[in-house]
Short mmCIF file of C-alpha atoms in Angstrom, two decimals:
data_model
loop_
_atom_site.label_atom_id
_atom_site.label_comp_id
_atom_site.label_asym_id
_atom_site.label_seq_id
_atom_site.Cartn_x
_atom_site.Cartn_y
_atom_site.Cartn_z
CA UNK A 587 61.27 111.17 78.06
CA UNK A 588 59.76 107.68 78.12
CA UNK A 589 63.04 106.24 76.85
CA UNK A 590 64.99 107.93 79.66
CA UNK A 591 62.55 106.60 82.25
CA UNK A 592 62.82 103.13 80.74
CA UNK A 593 66.62 103.24 80.81
CA UNK A 594 66.62 104.50 84.40
CA UNK A 595 64.22 101.71 85.41
CA UNK A 596 66.45 99.10 83.76
CA UNK A 597 69.44 100.30 85.79
CA UNK A 598 67.62 99.58 89.05
CA UNK A 599 68.38 96.19 90.59
CA UNK A 600 65.77 93.45 90.65
CA UNK A 601 65.82 93.53 94.46
CA UNK A 602 65.00 97.25 94.52
CA UNK A 603 62.30 96.84 91.87
CA UNK A 604 60.53 94.04 93.71
CA UNK A 605 60.77 95.83 97.04
CA UNK A 606 59.48 99.11 95.60
CA UNK A 607 56.57 97.46 93.83
CA UNK A 608 55.65 95.39 96.89
CA UNK A 609 55.77 98.37 99.26
CA UNK A 610 53.80 100.49 96.81
CA UNK A 611 51.13 97.80 96.55
CA UNK A 612 50.94 97.43 100.32
CA UNK A 613 50.75 101.23 100.66
CA UNK A 614 47.86 101.42 98.21
CA UNK A 615 46.04 98.64 100.03
CA UNK A 616 46.58 100.37 103.40
CA UNK A 617 45.40 103.69 101.96
CA UNK A 618 42.26 102.12 100.51
CA UNK A 619 41.64 100.23 103.73
CA UNK A 620 42.11 103.36 105.88
CA UNK A 621 39.88 105.44 103.62
CA UNK A 622 37.18 102.80 103.73
CA UNK A 623 37.42 102.49 107.51
CA UNK A 624 37.25 106.28 108.04
CA UNK A 625 34.29 106.48 105.68
CA UNK A 626 32.46 103.72 107.57
CA UNK A 627 33.26 105.39 110.91
CA UNK A 628 32.06 108.75 109.62
CA UNK A 629 28.82 107.19 108.39
CA UNK A 630 28.30 105.46 111.74
CA UNK A 631 28.93 108.63 113.78
CA UNK A 632 26.65 110.69 111.57
CA UNK A 633 23.90 108.05 111.76
CA UNK A 634 24.17 107.99 115.54
CA UNK A 635 24.07 111.80 115.69
CA UNK A 636 21.06 111.93 113.39
CA UNK A 637 19.19 109.41 115.56
CA UNK A 638 19.83 111.51 118.69
CA UNK A 639 18.78 114.71 116.95
CA UNK A 640 15.57 113.23 115.57
CA UNK A 641 14.52 111.52 118.82
CA UNK A 642 15.26 114.67 120.87
CA UNK A 643 13.32 116.95 118.49
CA UNK A 644 10.37 114.55 118.49
CA UNK A 645 10.35 114.54 122.32
CA UNK A 646 10.41 118.36 122.56
CA UNK A 647 8.07 119.43 119.75
CA UNK A 648 4.98 118.99 122.03
CA UNK A 649 6.45 120.94 124.97
CA UNK A 650 5.55 124.50 125.95
CA UNK A 651 8.64 126.71 125.46
CA UNK A 652 7.79 128.68 128.59
CA UNK A 653 7.87 125.59 130.79
CA UNK A 654 10.70 123.64 129.17
CA UNK A 655 13.48 124.86 131.47
CA UNK A 656 11.48 124.17 134.63
CA UNK A 657 10.47 120.70 133.48
CA UNK A 658 14.06 119.86 132.59
CA UNK A 659 15.32 121.22 135.91
CA UNK A 660 12.76 119.21 137.89
CA UNK A 661 13.47 116.08 135.82
CA UNK A 662 9.90 116.03 134.64
CA UNK A 663 11.09 115.57 131.07
CA UNK A 664 13.33 112.70 129.94
CA UNK A 665 15.49 113.42 126.91
CA UNK A 666 17.63 111.01 124.90
CA UNK A 667 21.30 110.89 126.06
CA UNK A 668 22.64 113.93 124.26
CA UNK A 669 26.39 114.70 124.18
CA UNK A 670 27.88 117.31 126.49
CA UNK A 671 27.66 119.99 123.79
CA UNK A 672 24.25 120.69 122.28
CA UNK A 673 21.85 123.54 121.48
CA UNK A 674 18.03 123.52 121.67
CA UNK A 675 16.04 126.48 120.34
CA UNK A 676 12.35 127.31 120.03
CA UNK A 677 11.59 129.70 117.16
CA UNK A 678 8.44 131.57 116.17
CA UNK A 679 6.97 131.58 112.67
CA UNK A 680 9.48 134.19 111.47
CA UNK A 681 12.43 132.38 112.95
CA UNK A 682 12.86 134.64 115.94
CA UNK A 683 14.31 132.95 119.00
CA UNK A 684 11.77 132.31 121.78
CA UNK A 685 14.05 130.35 124.07
CA UNK A 686 17.44 128.71 123.68
CA UNK A 687 19.13 126.06 125.76
CA UNK A 688 22.93 125.79 125.46
CA UNK A 689 25.27 123.13 126.84
CA UNK A 690 28.99 123.62 126.26
CA UNK A 691 32.14 122.12 127.79
CA UNK A 692 34.56 124.79 126.51
CA UNK A 693 32.72 127.70 128.15
CA UNK A 694 32.27 129.55 124.85
CA UNK A 695 28.61 128.49 124.54
CA UNK A 696 28.69 128.74 120.77
CA UNK A 697 25.31 128.66 119.05
CA UNK A 698 24.41 128.08 115.41
CA UNK A 699 23.24 130.83 113.06
CA UNK A 700 19.44 130.44 112.89
CA UNK A 701 18.54 133.70 111.15
CA UNK A 702 17.28 131.88 108.06
CA UNK A 703 15.11 129.35 109.88
CA UNK A 704 11.55 130.60 109.48
CA UNK A 705 8.66 128.17 109.56
CA UNK A 706 8.65 127.77 105.79
CA UNK A 707 12.28 126.65 105.70
CA UNK A 708 11.65 124.30 108.62
CA UNK A 709 8.72 122.68 106.82
CA UNK A 710 10.86 122.42 103.68
CA UNK A 711 13.51 120.37 105.59
CA UNK A 712 10.87 117.61 106.09
CA UNK A 713 12.29 116.74 109.49
CA UNK A 714 15.52 115.30 108.03
CA UNK A 715 18.93 116.04 109.58
CA UNK A 716 21.13 118.52 107.70
CA UNK A 717 24.45 120.38 107.98
CA UNK A 718 24.77 124.11 108.71
CA UNK A 719 27.83 126.32 108.38
CA UNK A 720 28.67 129.51 110.27
CA UNK A 721 26.60 131.60 107.86
CA UNK A 722 23.43 129.61 108.50
CA UNK A 723 23.57 128.13 105.02
CA UNK A 724 22.30 124.57 104.52
CA UNK A 725 22.25 122.03 101.70
CA UNK A 726 24.79 121.88 98.88
CA UNK A 727 25.97 125.46 99.53
CA UNK A 728 27.57 124.53 102.87
CA UNK A 729 31.28 125.38 102.80
CA UNK A 730 32.34 123.87 106.13
CA UNK A 731 29.75 122.19 108.29
CA UNK A 732 29.89 123.30 111.92
CA UNK A 733 26.55 121.98 113.15
CA UNK A 734 24.33 119.01 112.49
CA UNK A 735 20.69 119.75 113.27
CA UNK A 736 17.04 118.77 112.93
CA UNK A 737 14.16 121.31 112.71
CA UNK A 738 10.53 120.30 113.31
CA UNK A 739 7.26 122.25 113.41
CA UNK A 740 5.76 122.60 116.92
CA UNK A 741 2.45 120.95 117.77
CA UNK A 742 1.58 123.09 120.78
CA UNK A 743 1.93 126.49 119.07
CA UNK A 744 2.93 128.14 115.80
CA UNK A 745 6.68 127.91 115.45
CA UNK A 746 9.48 125.34 115.32
CA UNK A 747 12.05 123.59 117.42
CA UNK A 748 15.68 123.16 116.42
CA UNK A 749 18.03 120.64 117.99
CA UNK A 750 21.68 121.02 116.98
CA UNK A 751 24.94 119.21 117.77
CA UNK A 752 28.39 120.58 116.86
CA UNK A 753 30.29 118.52 114.29
CA UNK A 754 33.66 119.31 115.82
CA UNK A 755 33.66 116.32 118.20
CA UNK A 756 32.98 113.80 115.43
CA UNK A 757 35.47 115.50 113.14
CA UNK A 758 38.12 115.49 115.86
CA UNK A 759 37.53 111.77 116.41
CA UNK A 760 37.85 111.12 112.67
CA UNK A 761 41.02 113.22 112.47
CA UNK A 762 42.48 111.42 115.47
CA UNK A 763 41.66 108.04 113.98
CA UNK A 764 43.12 109.07 110.61
CA UNK A 765 46.29 110.30 112.33
CA UNK A 766 46.71 107.09 114.30
CA UNK A 767 45.93 105.01 111.22
CA UNK A 768 48.38 107.03 109.15
CA UNK A 769 51.12 106.63 111.75
CA UNK A 770 50.59 102.91 112.02
CA UNK A 771 50.39 102.71 108.23
CA UNK A 772 53.77 104.38 107.83
CA UNK A 773 55.26 102.12 110.51
CA UNK A 774 53.79 99.05 108.82
CA UNK A 775 55.13 100.19 105.46
CA UNK A 776 58.62 100.61 106.92
CA UNK A 777 58.49 97.19 108.58
CA UNK A 778 57.04 95.62 105.43
CA UNK A 779 59.70 97.28 103.29
CA UNK A 780 62.52 95.97 105.49
CA UNK A 781 60.97 92.50 105.66
CA UNK A 782 60.45 92.37 101.91
CA UNK A 783 63.97 93.64 101.28
CA UNK A 784 65.56 90.96 103.48
CA UNK A 785 63.23 88.26 102.14
CA UNK A 786 63.99 89.11 98.51
CA UNK A 787 67.69 89.41 99.30
CA UNK A 788 67.61 85.96 100.84
CA UNK A 789 65.63 84.55 97.92
CA UNK A 790 67.99 86.09 95.35
CA UNK A 791 71.16 85.06 97.16
CA UNK A 792 71.37 81.82 95.11
CA UNK A 793 71.42 83.96 91.97
CA UNK A 794 74.59 85.60 93.28
CA UNK A 795 76.00 82.09 93.51
CA UNK A 796 74.96 81.49 89.90
CA UNK A 797 76.71 84.71 88.91
CA UNK A 798 79.92 83.74 90.74
CA UNK A 799 79.85 80.27 89.20
CA UNK A 800 79.32 81.71 85.73
CA UNK A 801 82.25 84.08 86.20
CA UNK A 802 84.47 81.20 87.34
CA UNK A 803 83.45 79.12 84.33
CA UNK A 804 84.04 82.07 82.02
CA UNK A 805 87.51 82.35 83.53
CA UNK A 806 88.16 78.74 82.51
CA UNK A 807 87.26 76.70 85.61
CA UNK A 808 84.72 74.38 83.97
CA UNK A 809 84.61 72.14 87.07
CA UNK A 810 82.63 74.72 89.08
CA UNK A 811 79.10 73.62 90.11
CA UNK A 812 76.18 75.16 91.96
CA UNK A 813 75.18 73.90 95.41
CA UNK A 814 72.61 71.13 95.08
CA UNK A 815 69.38 72.10 96.85
CA UNK A 816 66.66 69.66 97.83
CA UNK A 817 62.99 70.12 97.10
CA UNK A 818 61.08 71.38 94.10
CA UNK A 819 61.55 75.12 94.54
CA UNK A 820 62.40 77.31 91.56
CA UNK A 821 65.98 77.79 92.78
CA UNK A 822 66.43 74.05 93.39
CA UNK A 823 65.16 73.20 89.90
CA UNK A 824 67.30 75.96 88.38
CA UNK A 825 70.44 74.71 90.17
CA UNK A 826 69.81 71.13 89.06
CA UNK A 827 69.18 72.20 85.47
CA UNK A 828 72.30 74.39 85.37
CA UNK A 829 74.43 71.66 86.94
CA UNK A 830 73.15 69.17 84.36
CA UNK A 831 73.94 71.65 81.61
CA UNK A 832 77.43 72.25 83.02
CA UNK A 833 78.00 68.49 83.26
CA UNK A 834 77.03 68.18 79.61
CA UNK A 835 79.30 71.08 78.63
CA UNK A 836 82.22 69.63 80.59
CA UNK A 837 81.67 66.20 79.06
CA UNK A 838 81.45 67.73 75.60
CA UNK A 839 84.63 69.74 76.13
CA UNK A 840 86.46 66.72 77.48
CA UNK A 841 85.26 64.65 74.55
CA UNK A 842 86.25 67.41 72.15
CA UNK A 843 89.69 67.75 73.72
CA UNK A 844 90.10 64.00 73.67
CA UNK A 845 89.04 63.84 70.02
CA UNK A 846 91.38 66.70 69.16
CA UNK A 847 94.25 64.90 70.88
CA UNK A 848 93.40 61.70 69.07
CA UNK A 849 93.09 63.59 65.80
CA UNK A 850 96.49 65.17 66.29
CA UNK A 851 97.98 61.77 67.00
CA UNK A 852 96.19 60.27 64.00
CA UNK A 853 97.32 63.09 61.72
CA UNK A 854 100.85 62.51 62.93
CA UNK A 855 100.56 58.75 62.31
CA UNK A 856 98.79 59.24 58.98
CA UNK A 857 101.43 61.75 57.89
CA UNK A 858 104.12 59.24 58.75
CA UNK A 859 102.32 56.38 57.00
CA UNK A 860 101.57 58.46 53.91
CA UNK A 861 105.11 59.87 53.81
CA UNK A 862 106.66 56.39 53.56
CA UNK A 863 104.63 55.19 50.53
CA UNK A 864 104.95 58.58 48.88
CA UNK A 865 108.72 58.49 49.29
CA UNK A 866 108.73 54.99 47.82
CA UNK A 867 106.54 56.00 44.88
CA UNK A 868 108.67 59.09 44.27
CA UNK A 869 111.89 57.09 44.55
CA UNK A 870 110.80 54.43 42.04
CA UNK A 871 109.52 57.16 39.70
CA UNK A 872 112.87 58.97 39.85
CA UNK A 873 114.76 55.72 39.25
CA UNK A 874 112.61 55.05 36.22
CA UNK A 875 113.04 58.63 34.93
CA UNK A 876 116.80 58.49 35.39
CA UNK A 877 116.98 55.18 33.49
CA UNK A 878 118.27 53.19 36.44
CA UNK A 879 115.61 50.51 35.87
CA UNK A 880 116.84 48.90 32.66
CA UNK A 881 115.69 45.33 33.01
CA UNK A 882 111.98 44.46 32.56
CA UNK A 883 112.02 42.60 35.87
CA UNK A 884 113.25 45.74 37.66
CA UNK A 885 110.53 47.85 36.04
CA UNK A 886 107.85 45.28 36.94
CA UNK A 887 109.03 45.19 40.54
CA UNK A 888 108.97 48.98 40.74
CA UNK A 889 105.45 49.17 39.30
CA UNK A 890 104.27 46.50 41.74
CA UNK A 891 105.67 48.46 44.67
CA UNK A 892 104.08 51.68 43.42
CA UNK A 893 100.73 49.90 43.06
CA UNK A 894 100.99 48.37 46.56
CA UNK A 895 101.71 51.74 48.17
CA UNK A 896 98.88 53.37 46.20
CA UNK A 897 96.46 50.69 47.43
CA UNK A 898 97.58 51.31 50.98
CA UNK A 899 96.99 55.07 50.68
CA UNK A 900 93.63 54.47 49.00
CA UNK A 901 92.47 52.33 51.92
CA UNK A 902 93.41 55.05 54.39
CA UNK A 903 91.58 57.74 52.39
CA UNK A 904 88.49 55.57 52.03
CA UNK A 905 88.37 55.03 55.80
CA UNK A 906 88.52 58.78 56.36
CA UNK A 907 85.70 59.34 53.88
CA UNK A 908 83.61 56.68 55.61
CA UNK A 909 84.03 58.44 58.95
CA UNK A 910 83.05 61.77 57.37
CA UNK A 911 79.87 60.23 55.95
CA UNK A 912 78.97 58.66 59.30
CA UNK A 913 79.48 62.02 61.02
CA UNK A 914 76.86 63.53 58.72
CA UNK A 915 74.30 61.17 60.35
CA UNK A 916 72.53 60.40 57.10
CA UNK A 917 69.38 58.32 57.58
CA UNK A 918 69.91 54.58 57.30
CA UNK A 919 68.01 52.73 54.58
CA UNK A 920 66.64 49.82 56.57
CA UNK A 921 65.09 46.77 54.94
CA UNK A 922 64.58 43.10 55.87
CA UNK A 923 68.08 41.57 55.75
CA UNK A 924 69.19 37.96 56.13
CA UNK A 925 72.27 37.94 58.37
CA UNK A 926 73.23 34.37 57.38
CA UNK A 927 73.33 35.20 53.66
CA UNK A 928 75.12 38.49 54.37
CA UNK A 929 77.73 36.74 56.54
CA UNK A 930 78.37 34.04 53.93
CA UNK A 931 78.95 36.67 51.24
CA UNK A 932 81.29 38.65 53.51
CA UNK A 933 83.21 35.47 54.37
CA UNK A 934 83.68 34.66 50.69
CA UNK A 935 84.93 38.19 49.95
CA UNK A 936 87.37 38.05 52.88
CA UNK A 937 88.63 34.63 51.83
CA UNK A 938 89.25 35.91 48.31
CA UNK A 939 91.25 38.83 49.70
CA UNK A 940 93.19 36.66 52.16
CA UNK A 941 93.57 33.00 51.28
CA UNK A 942 95.77 32.28 54.30
CA UNK A 943 92.91 31.95 56.79
CA UNK A 944 89.75 29.86 56.85
CA UNK A 945 86.53 31.81 57.54
CA UNK A 946 83.47 29.84 58.81
CA UNK A 947 79.83 30.93 59.32
CA UNK A 948 78.20 28.94 62.15
CA UNK A 949 75.58 29.08 64.84
CA UNK A 950 76.50 29.74 68.46
CA UNK A 951 77.51 26.12 69.07
CA UNK A 952 79.80 26.01 66.03
CA UNK A 953 77.50 24.08 63.63
CA UNK A 954 77.03 25.25 60.07
CA UNK A 955 73.60 26.49 58.99
CA UNK A 956 71.34 24.57 56.66
CA UNK A 957 71.09 25.91 53.11
CA UNK A 958 67.56 27.30 53.66
CA UNK A 959 68.29 28.78 57.13
CA UNK A 960 67.57 32.47 57.66
CA UNK A 961 68.07 35.04 60.40
CA UNK A 962 66.26 38.19 59.38
CA UNK A 963 66.57 41.68 60.86
CA UNK A 964 65.49 45.16 59.81
CA UNK A 965 68.78 46.85 58.94
CA UNK A 966 70.88 48.66 56.35
CA UNK A 967 72.49 45.74 54.50
CA UNK A 968 75.31 47.84 53.03
CA UNK A 969 76.33 49.20 56.43
CA UNK A 970 76.24 45.76 58.07
CA UNK A 971 78.34 44.36 55.22
CA UNK A 972 80.95 47.02 55.96
CA UNK A 973 80.84 46.07 59.66
CA UNK A 974 81.60 42.43 58.80
CA UNK A 975 84.26 43.41 56.27
CA UNK A 976 86.09 45.58 58.79
CA UNK A 977 85.87 42.97 61.56
CA UNK A 978 87.09 40.18 59.28
CA UNK A 979 89.93 42.36 58.03
CA UNK A 980 90.86 43.16 61.62
CA UNK A 981 90.73 39.46 62.57
CA UNK A 982 92.89 38.52 59.58
CA UNK A 983 95.40 41.22 60.44
CA UNK A 984 95.93 40.06 64.01
CA UNK A 985 95.68 36.29 63.73
CA UNK A 986 98.39 33.92 62.49
CA UNK A 987 98.34 32.35 59.04
CA UNK A 988 96.39 29.12 58.89
CA UNK A 989 94.20 30.06 61.86
CA UNK A 990 90.44 30.00 61.46
CA UNK A 991 88.01 32.88 61.86
CA UNK A 992 84.37 32.23 62.78
CA UNK A 993 81.22 34.31 62.29
CA UNK A 994 78.74 32.93 64.85
CA UNK A 995 75.08 33.98 64.55
CA UNK A 996 72.16 33.50 66.96
CA UNK A 997 69.02 35.33 68.12
CA UNK A 998 66.38 35.75 70.80
CA UNK A 999 62.90 37.27 70.63
CA UNK A 1000 64.05 40.87 70.22
CA UNK A 1001 67.70 40.88 69.14
CA UNK A 1002 70.08 39.22 66.75
CA UNK A 1003 73.71 38.55 67.71
CA UNK A 1004 76.83 38.45 65.54
CA UNK A 1005 80.15 37.20 66.92
CA UNK A 1006 83.38 37.50 64.93
CA UNK A 1007 86.01 35.30 66.59
CA UNK A 1008 89.70 35.08 65.86
CA UNK A 1009 92.46 33.07 67.51
CA UNK A 1010 95.28 35.59 67.52
CA UNK A 1011 96.94 37.50 70.29
CA UNK A 1012 93.69 39.02 71.60
CA UNK A 1013 93.12 42.42 73.23
CA UNK A 1014 94.17 43.31 76.76
CA UNK A 1015 91.17 43.73 79.07
CA UNK A 1016 91.97 47.35 79.93
CA UNK A 1017 91.96 48.23 76.21
CA UNK A 1018 88.72 46.51 75.16
CA UNK A 1019 86.66 49.72 75.35
CA UNK A 1020 89.32 52.07 74.03
CA UNK A 1021 89.82 50.20 70.74
CA UNK A 1022 86.43 51.52 69.54
CA UNK A 1023 87.49 55.13 70.04
CA UNK A 1024 88.16 57.10 66.92
CA UNK A 1025 91.84 57.22 65.90
CA UNK A 1026 92.86 54.98 68.78
CA UNK A 1027 95.61 52.49 68.04
CA UNK A 1028 96.71 49.89 70.56
CA UNK A 1029 100.33 49.68 69.44
CA UNK A 1030 101.79 52.11 66.95
CA UNK A 1031 104.66 49.86 65.94
CA UNK A 1032 102.43 46.82 65.52
CA UNK A 1033 99.88 48.77 63.49
CA UNK A 1034 102.60 50.08 61.26
CA UNK A 1035 103.56 46.51 60.52
CA UNK A 1036 100.03 45.29 59.95
CA UNK A 1037 98.90 48.33 58.05
CA UNK A 1038 96.02 49.28 60.39
CA UNK A 1039 94.86 52.90 60.43
CA UNK A 1040 93.20 52.82 63.86
CA UNK A 1041 89.73 53.83 62.61
CA UNK A 1042 88.22 50.57 61.33
CA UNK A 1043 86.71 49.57 64.68
CA UNK A 1044 85.44 53.12 65.21
CA UNK A 1045 83.52 52.82 61.94
CA UNK A 1046 82.09 49.49 63.12
CA UNK A 1047 80.99 50.92 66.50
CA UNK A 1048 79.35 53.95 64.86
CA UNK A 1049 77.35 51.82 62.41
CA UNK A 1050 76.19 49.43 65.15
CA UNK A 1051 75.21 52.35 67.38
CA UNK A 1052 73.15 53.92 64.58
CA UNK A 1053 71.27 50.62 64.28
CA UNK A 1054 70.40 50.92 67.98
CA UNK A 1055 72.75 48.08 68.90
CA UNK A 1056 75.89 47.49 70.95
CA UNK A 1057 79.32 45.99 70.35
CA UNK A 1058 81.77 44.62 72.91
CA UNK A 1059 85.14 42.95 72.74
CA UNK A 1060 85.63 39.74 74.68
CA UNK A 1061 88.27 37.06 74.91
CA UNK A 1062 87.93 34.02 72.65
CA UNK A 1063 88.14 30.75 74.58
CA UNK A 1064 91.65 29.40 73.97
CA UNK A 1065 93.02 32.84 73.01
CA UNK A 1066 92.08 35.58 70.61
CA UNK A 1067 89.46 38.30 70.38
CA UNK A 1068 85.70 37.99 69.93
CA UNK A 1069 83.68 41.02 68.79
CA UNK A 1070 80.06 40.51 69.88
CA UNK A 1071 77.36 42.63 68.22
CA UNK A 1072 73.74 42.91 69.36
CA UNK A 1073 71.18 44.67 67.14
CA UNK A 1074 67.38 44.90 67.41
CA UNK A 1075 65.42 42.81 64.94
CA UNK A 1076 62.99 45.67 64.25
#
């Protein structure tokens, strides 16, 4: 049963739930307020009635029953302002009626049942007001009170006086007030329900916009955005947060699509580049197997070509492995590193690999460092060595034979700067940011000739970024490309 109720409650819309709960709460508050007001009014009316009864009985208990009507008729006796309907009775010791005065507006002249009001019961009431039903019963046994009365012992003679007021007038007033209050309460509930419904509908309208936007995005329109709302309301903050999230998703998807496109192009280029050396290796191997290479010089030439193509493929595979390791975001092992010593070692290694170009390590003005000079930073020495190796290899690849390559180093209070300058053909300005993108190659035909894979500069940019630094490509004065790296010292 509870599960069915829970399921039924879940099927109800949020608007209906909030409206129902709000109206129910307002209804409970109105009911409590009305009950409290009626109770206070009833207490007030009864207190006022009791005061009239007590003051009237006190004024009449010293009067002679035989003279009471004449004194009242001649205005010789002033009574408290009783209501239009009342009953005054003088009783003997046994409760027998001596004289009764009745005032009634309905002509019925109804009187209370006083058969049980002997002097003993009057004394027992202690002069306090009490309720009486049609049977003359008082106290807790009253079924439906019809009269409110006070009974006092007479001073002038043995007996008692009873002053009674009907409860119908007060009860009618209470019923009328309750009816009016109930009617207004129902009207207020209806108005409150409608107001709450429209208010909640207006407040939840932006959620309908969120729903429509989500459906459009699910259908493939990732450019959809929510309306920007000013202020610090919940809806405004939600819209801004969702728009920021959608911007991030769109950027990520665009980046992913771009990377996929670049990957497809790279796979195509890599397949072409690997196919050529593999065909060469296979061709020389078949020539050797068929016995076509008979002279030692022919065999040596074939082995040299096989080795050259194998080295070329190895370099491509190693670059791919380097990118895979960088993608894993392994923590860098940073230690105090001297950039001057590291640059000198990298220059020597590059010179040994390519003796056609002169590689210099200088300061920013082109002067060589003293032997004991140092420029220390907190970095991963192995990663920075790879950065210099890739940049020097790139400079050697795209600069003419006999040209010089410079590694210029300088620093300020917070950063160290490395500039690798070549004097080749340079990089077009519109391509200076794209060359750091993964798998991007400026010119397919030129890279095929120079042997570039299109991922060396991407490796450099990733390593520099993981050091918290930046790298830009600028034009070398006089022609060529300058790669300028900035990394924090600490």
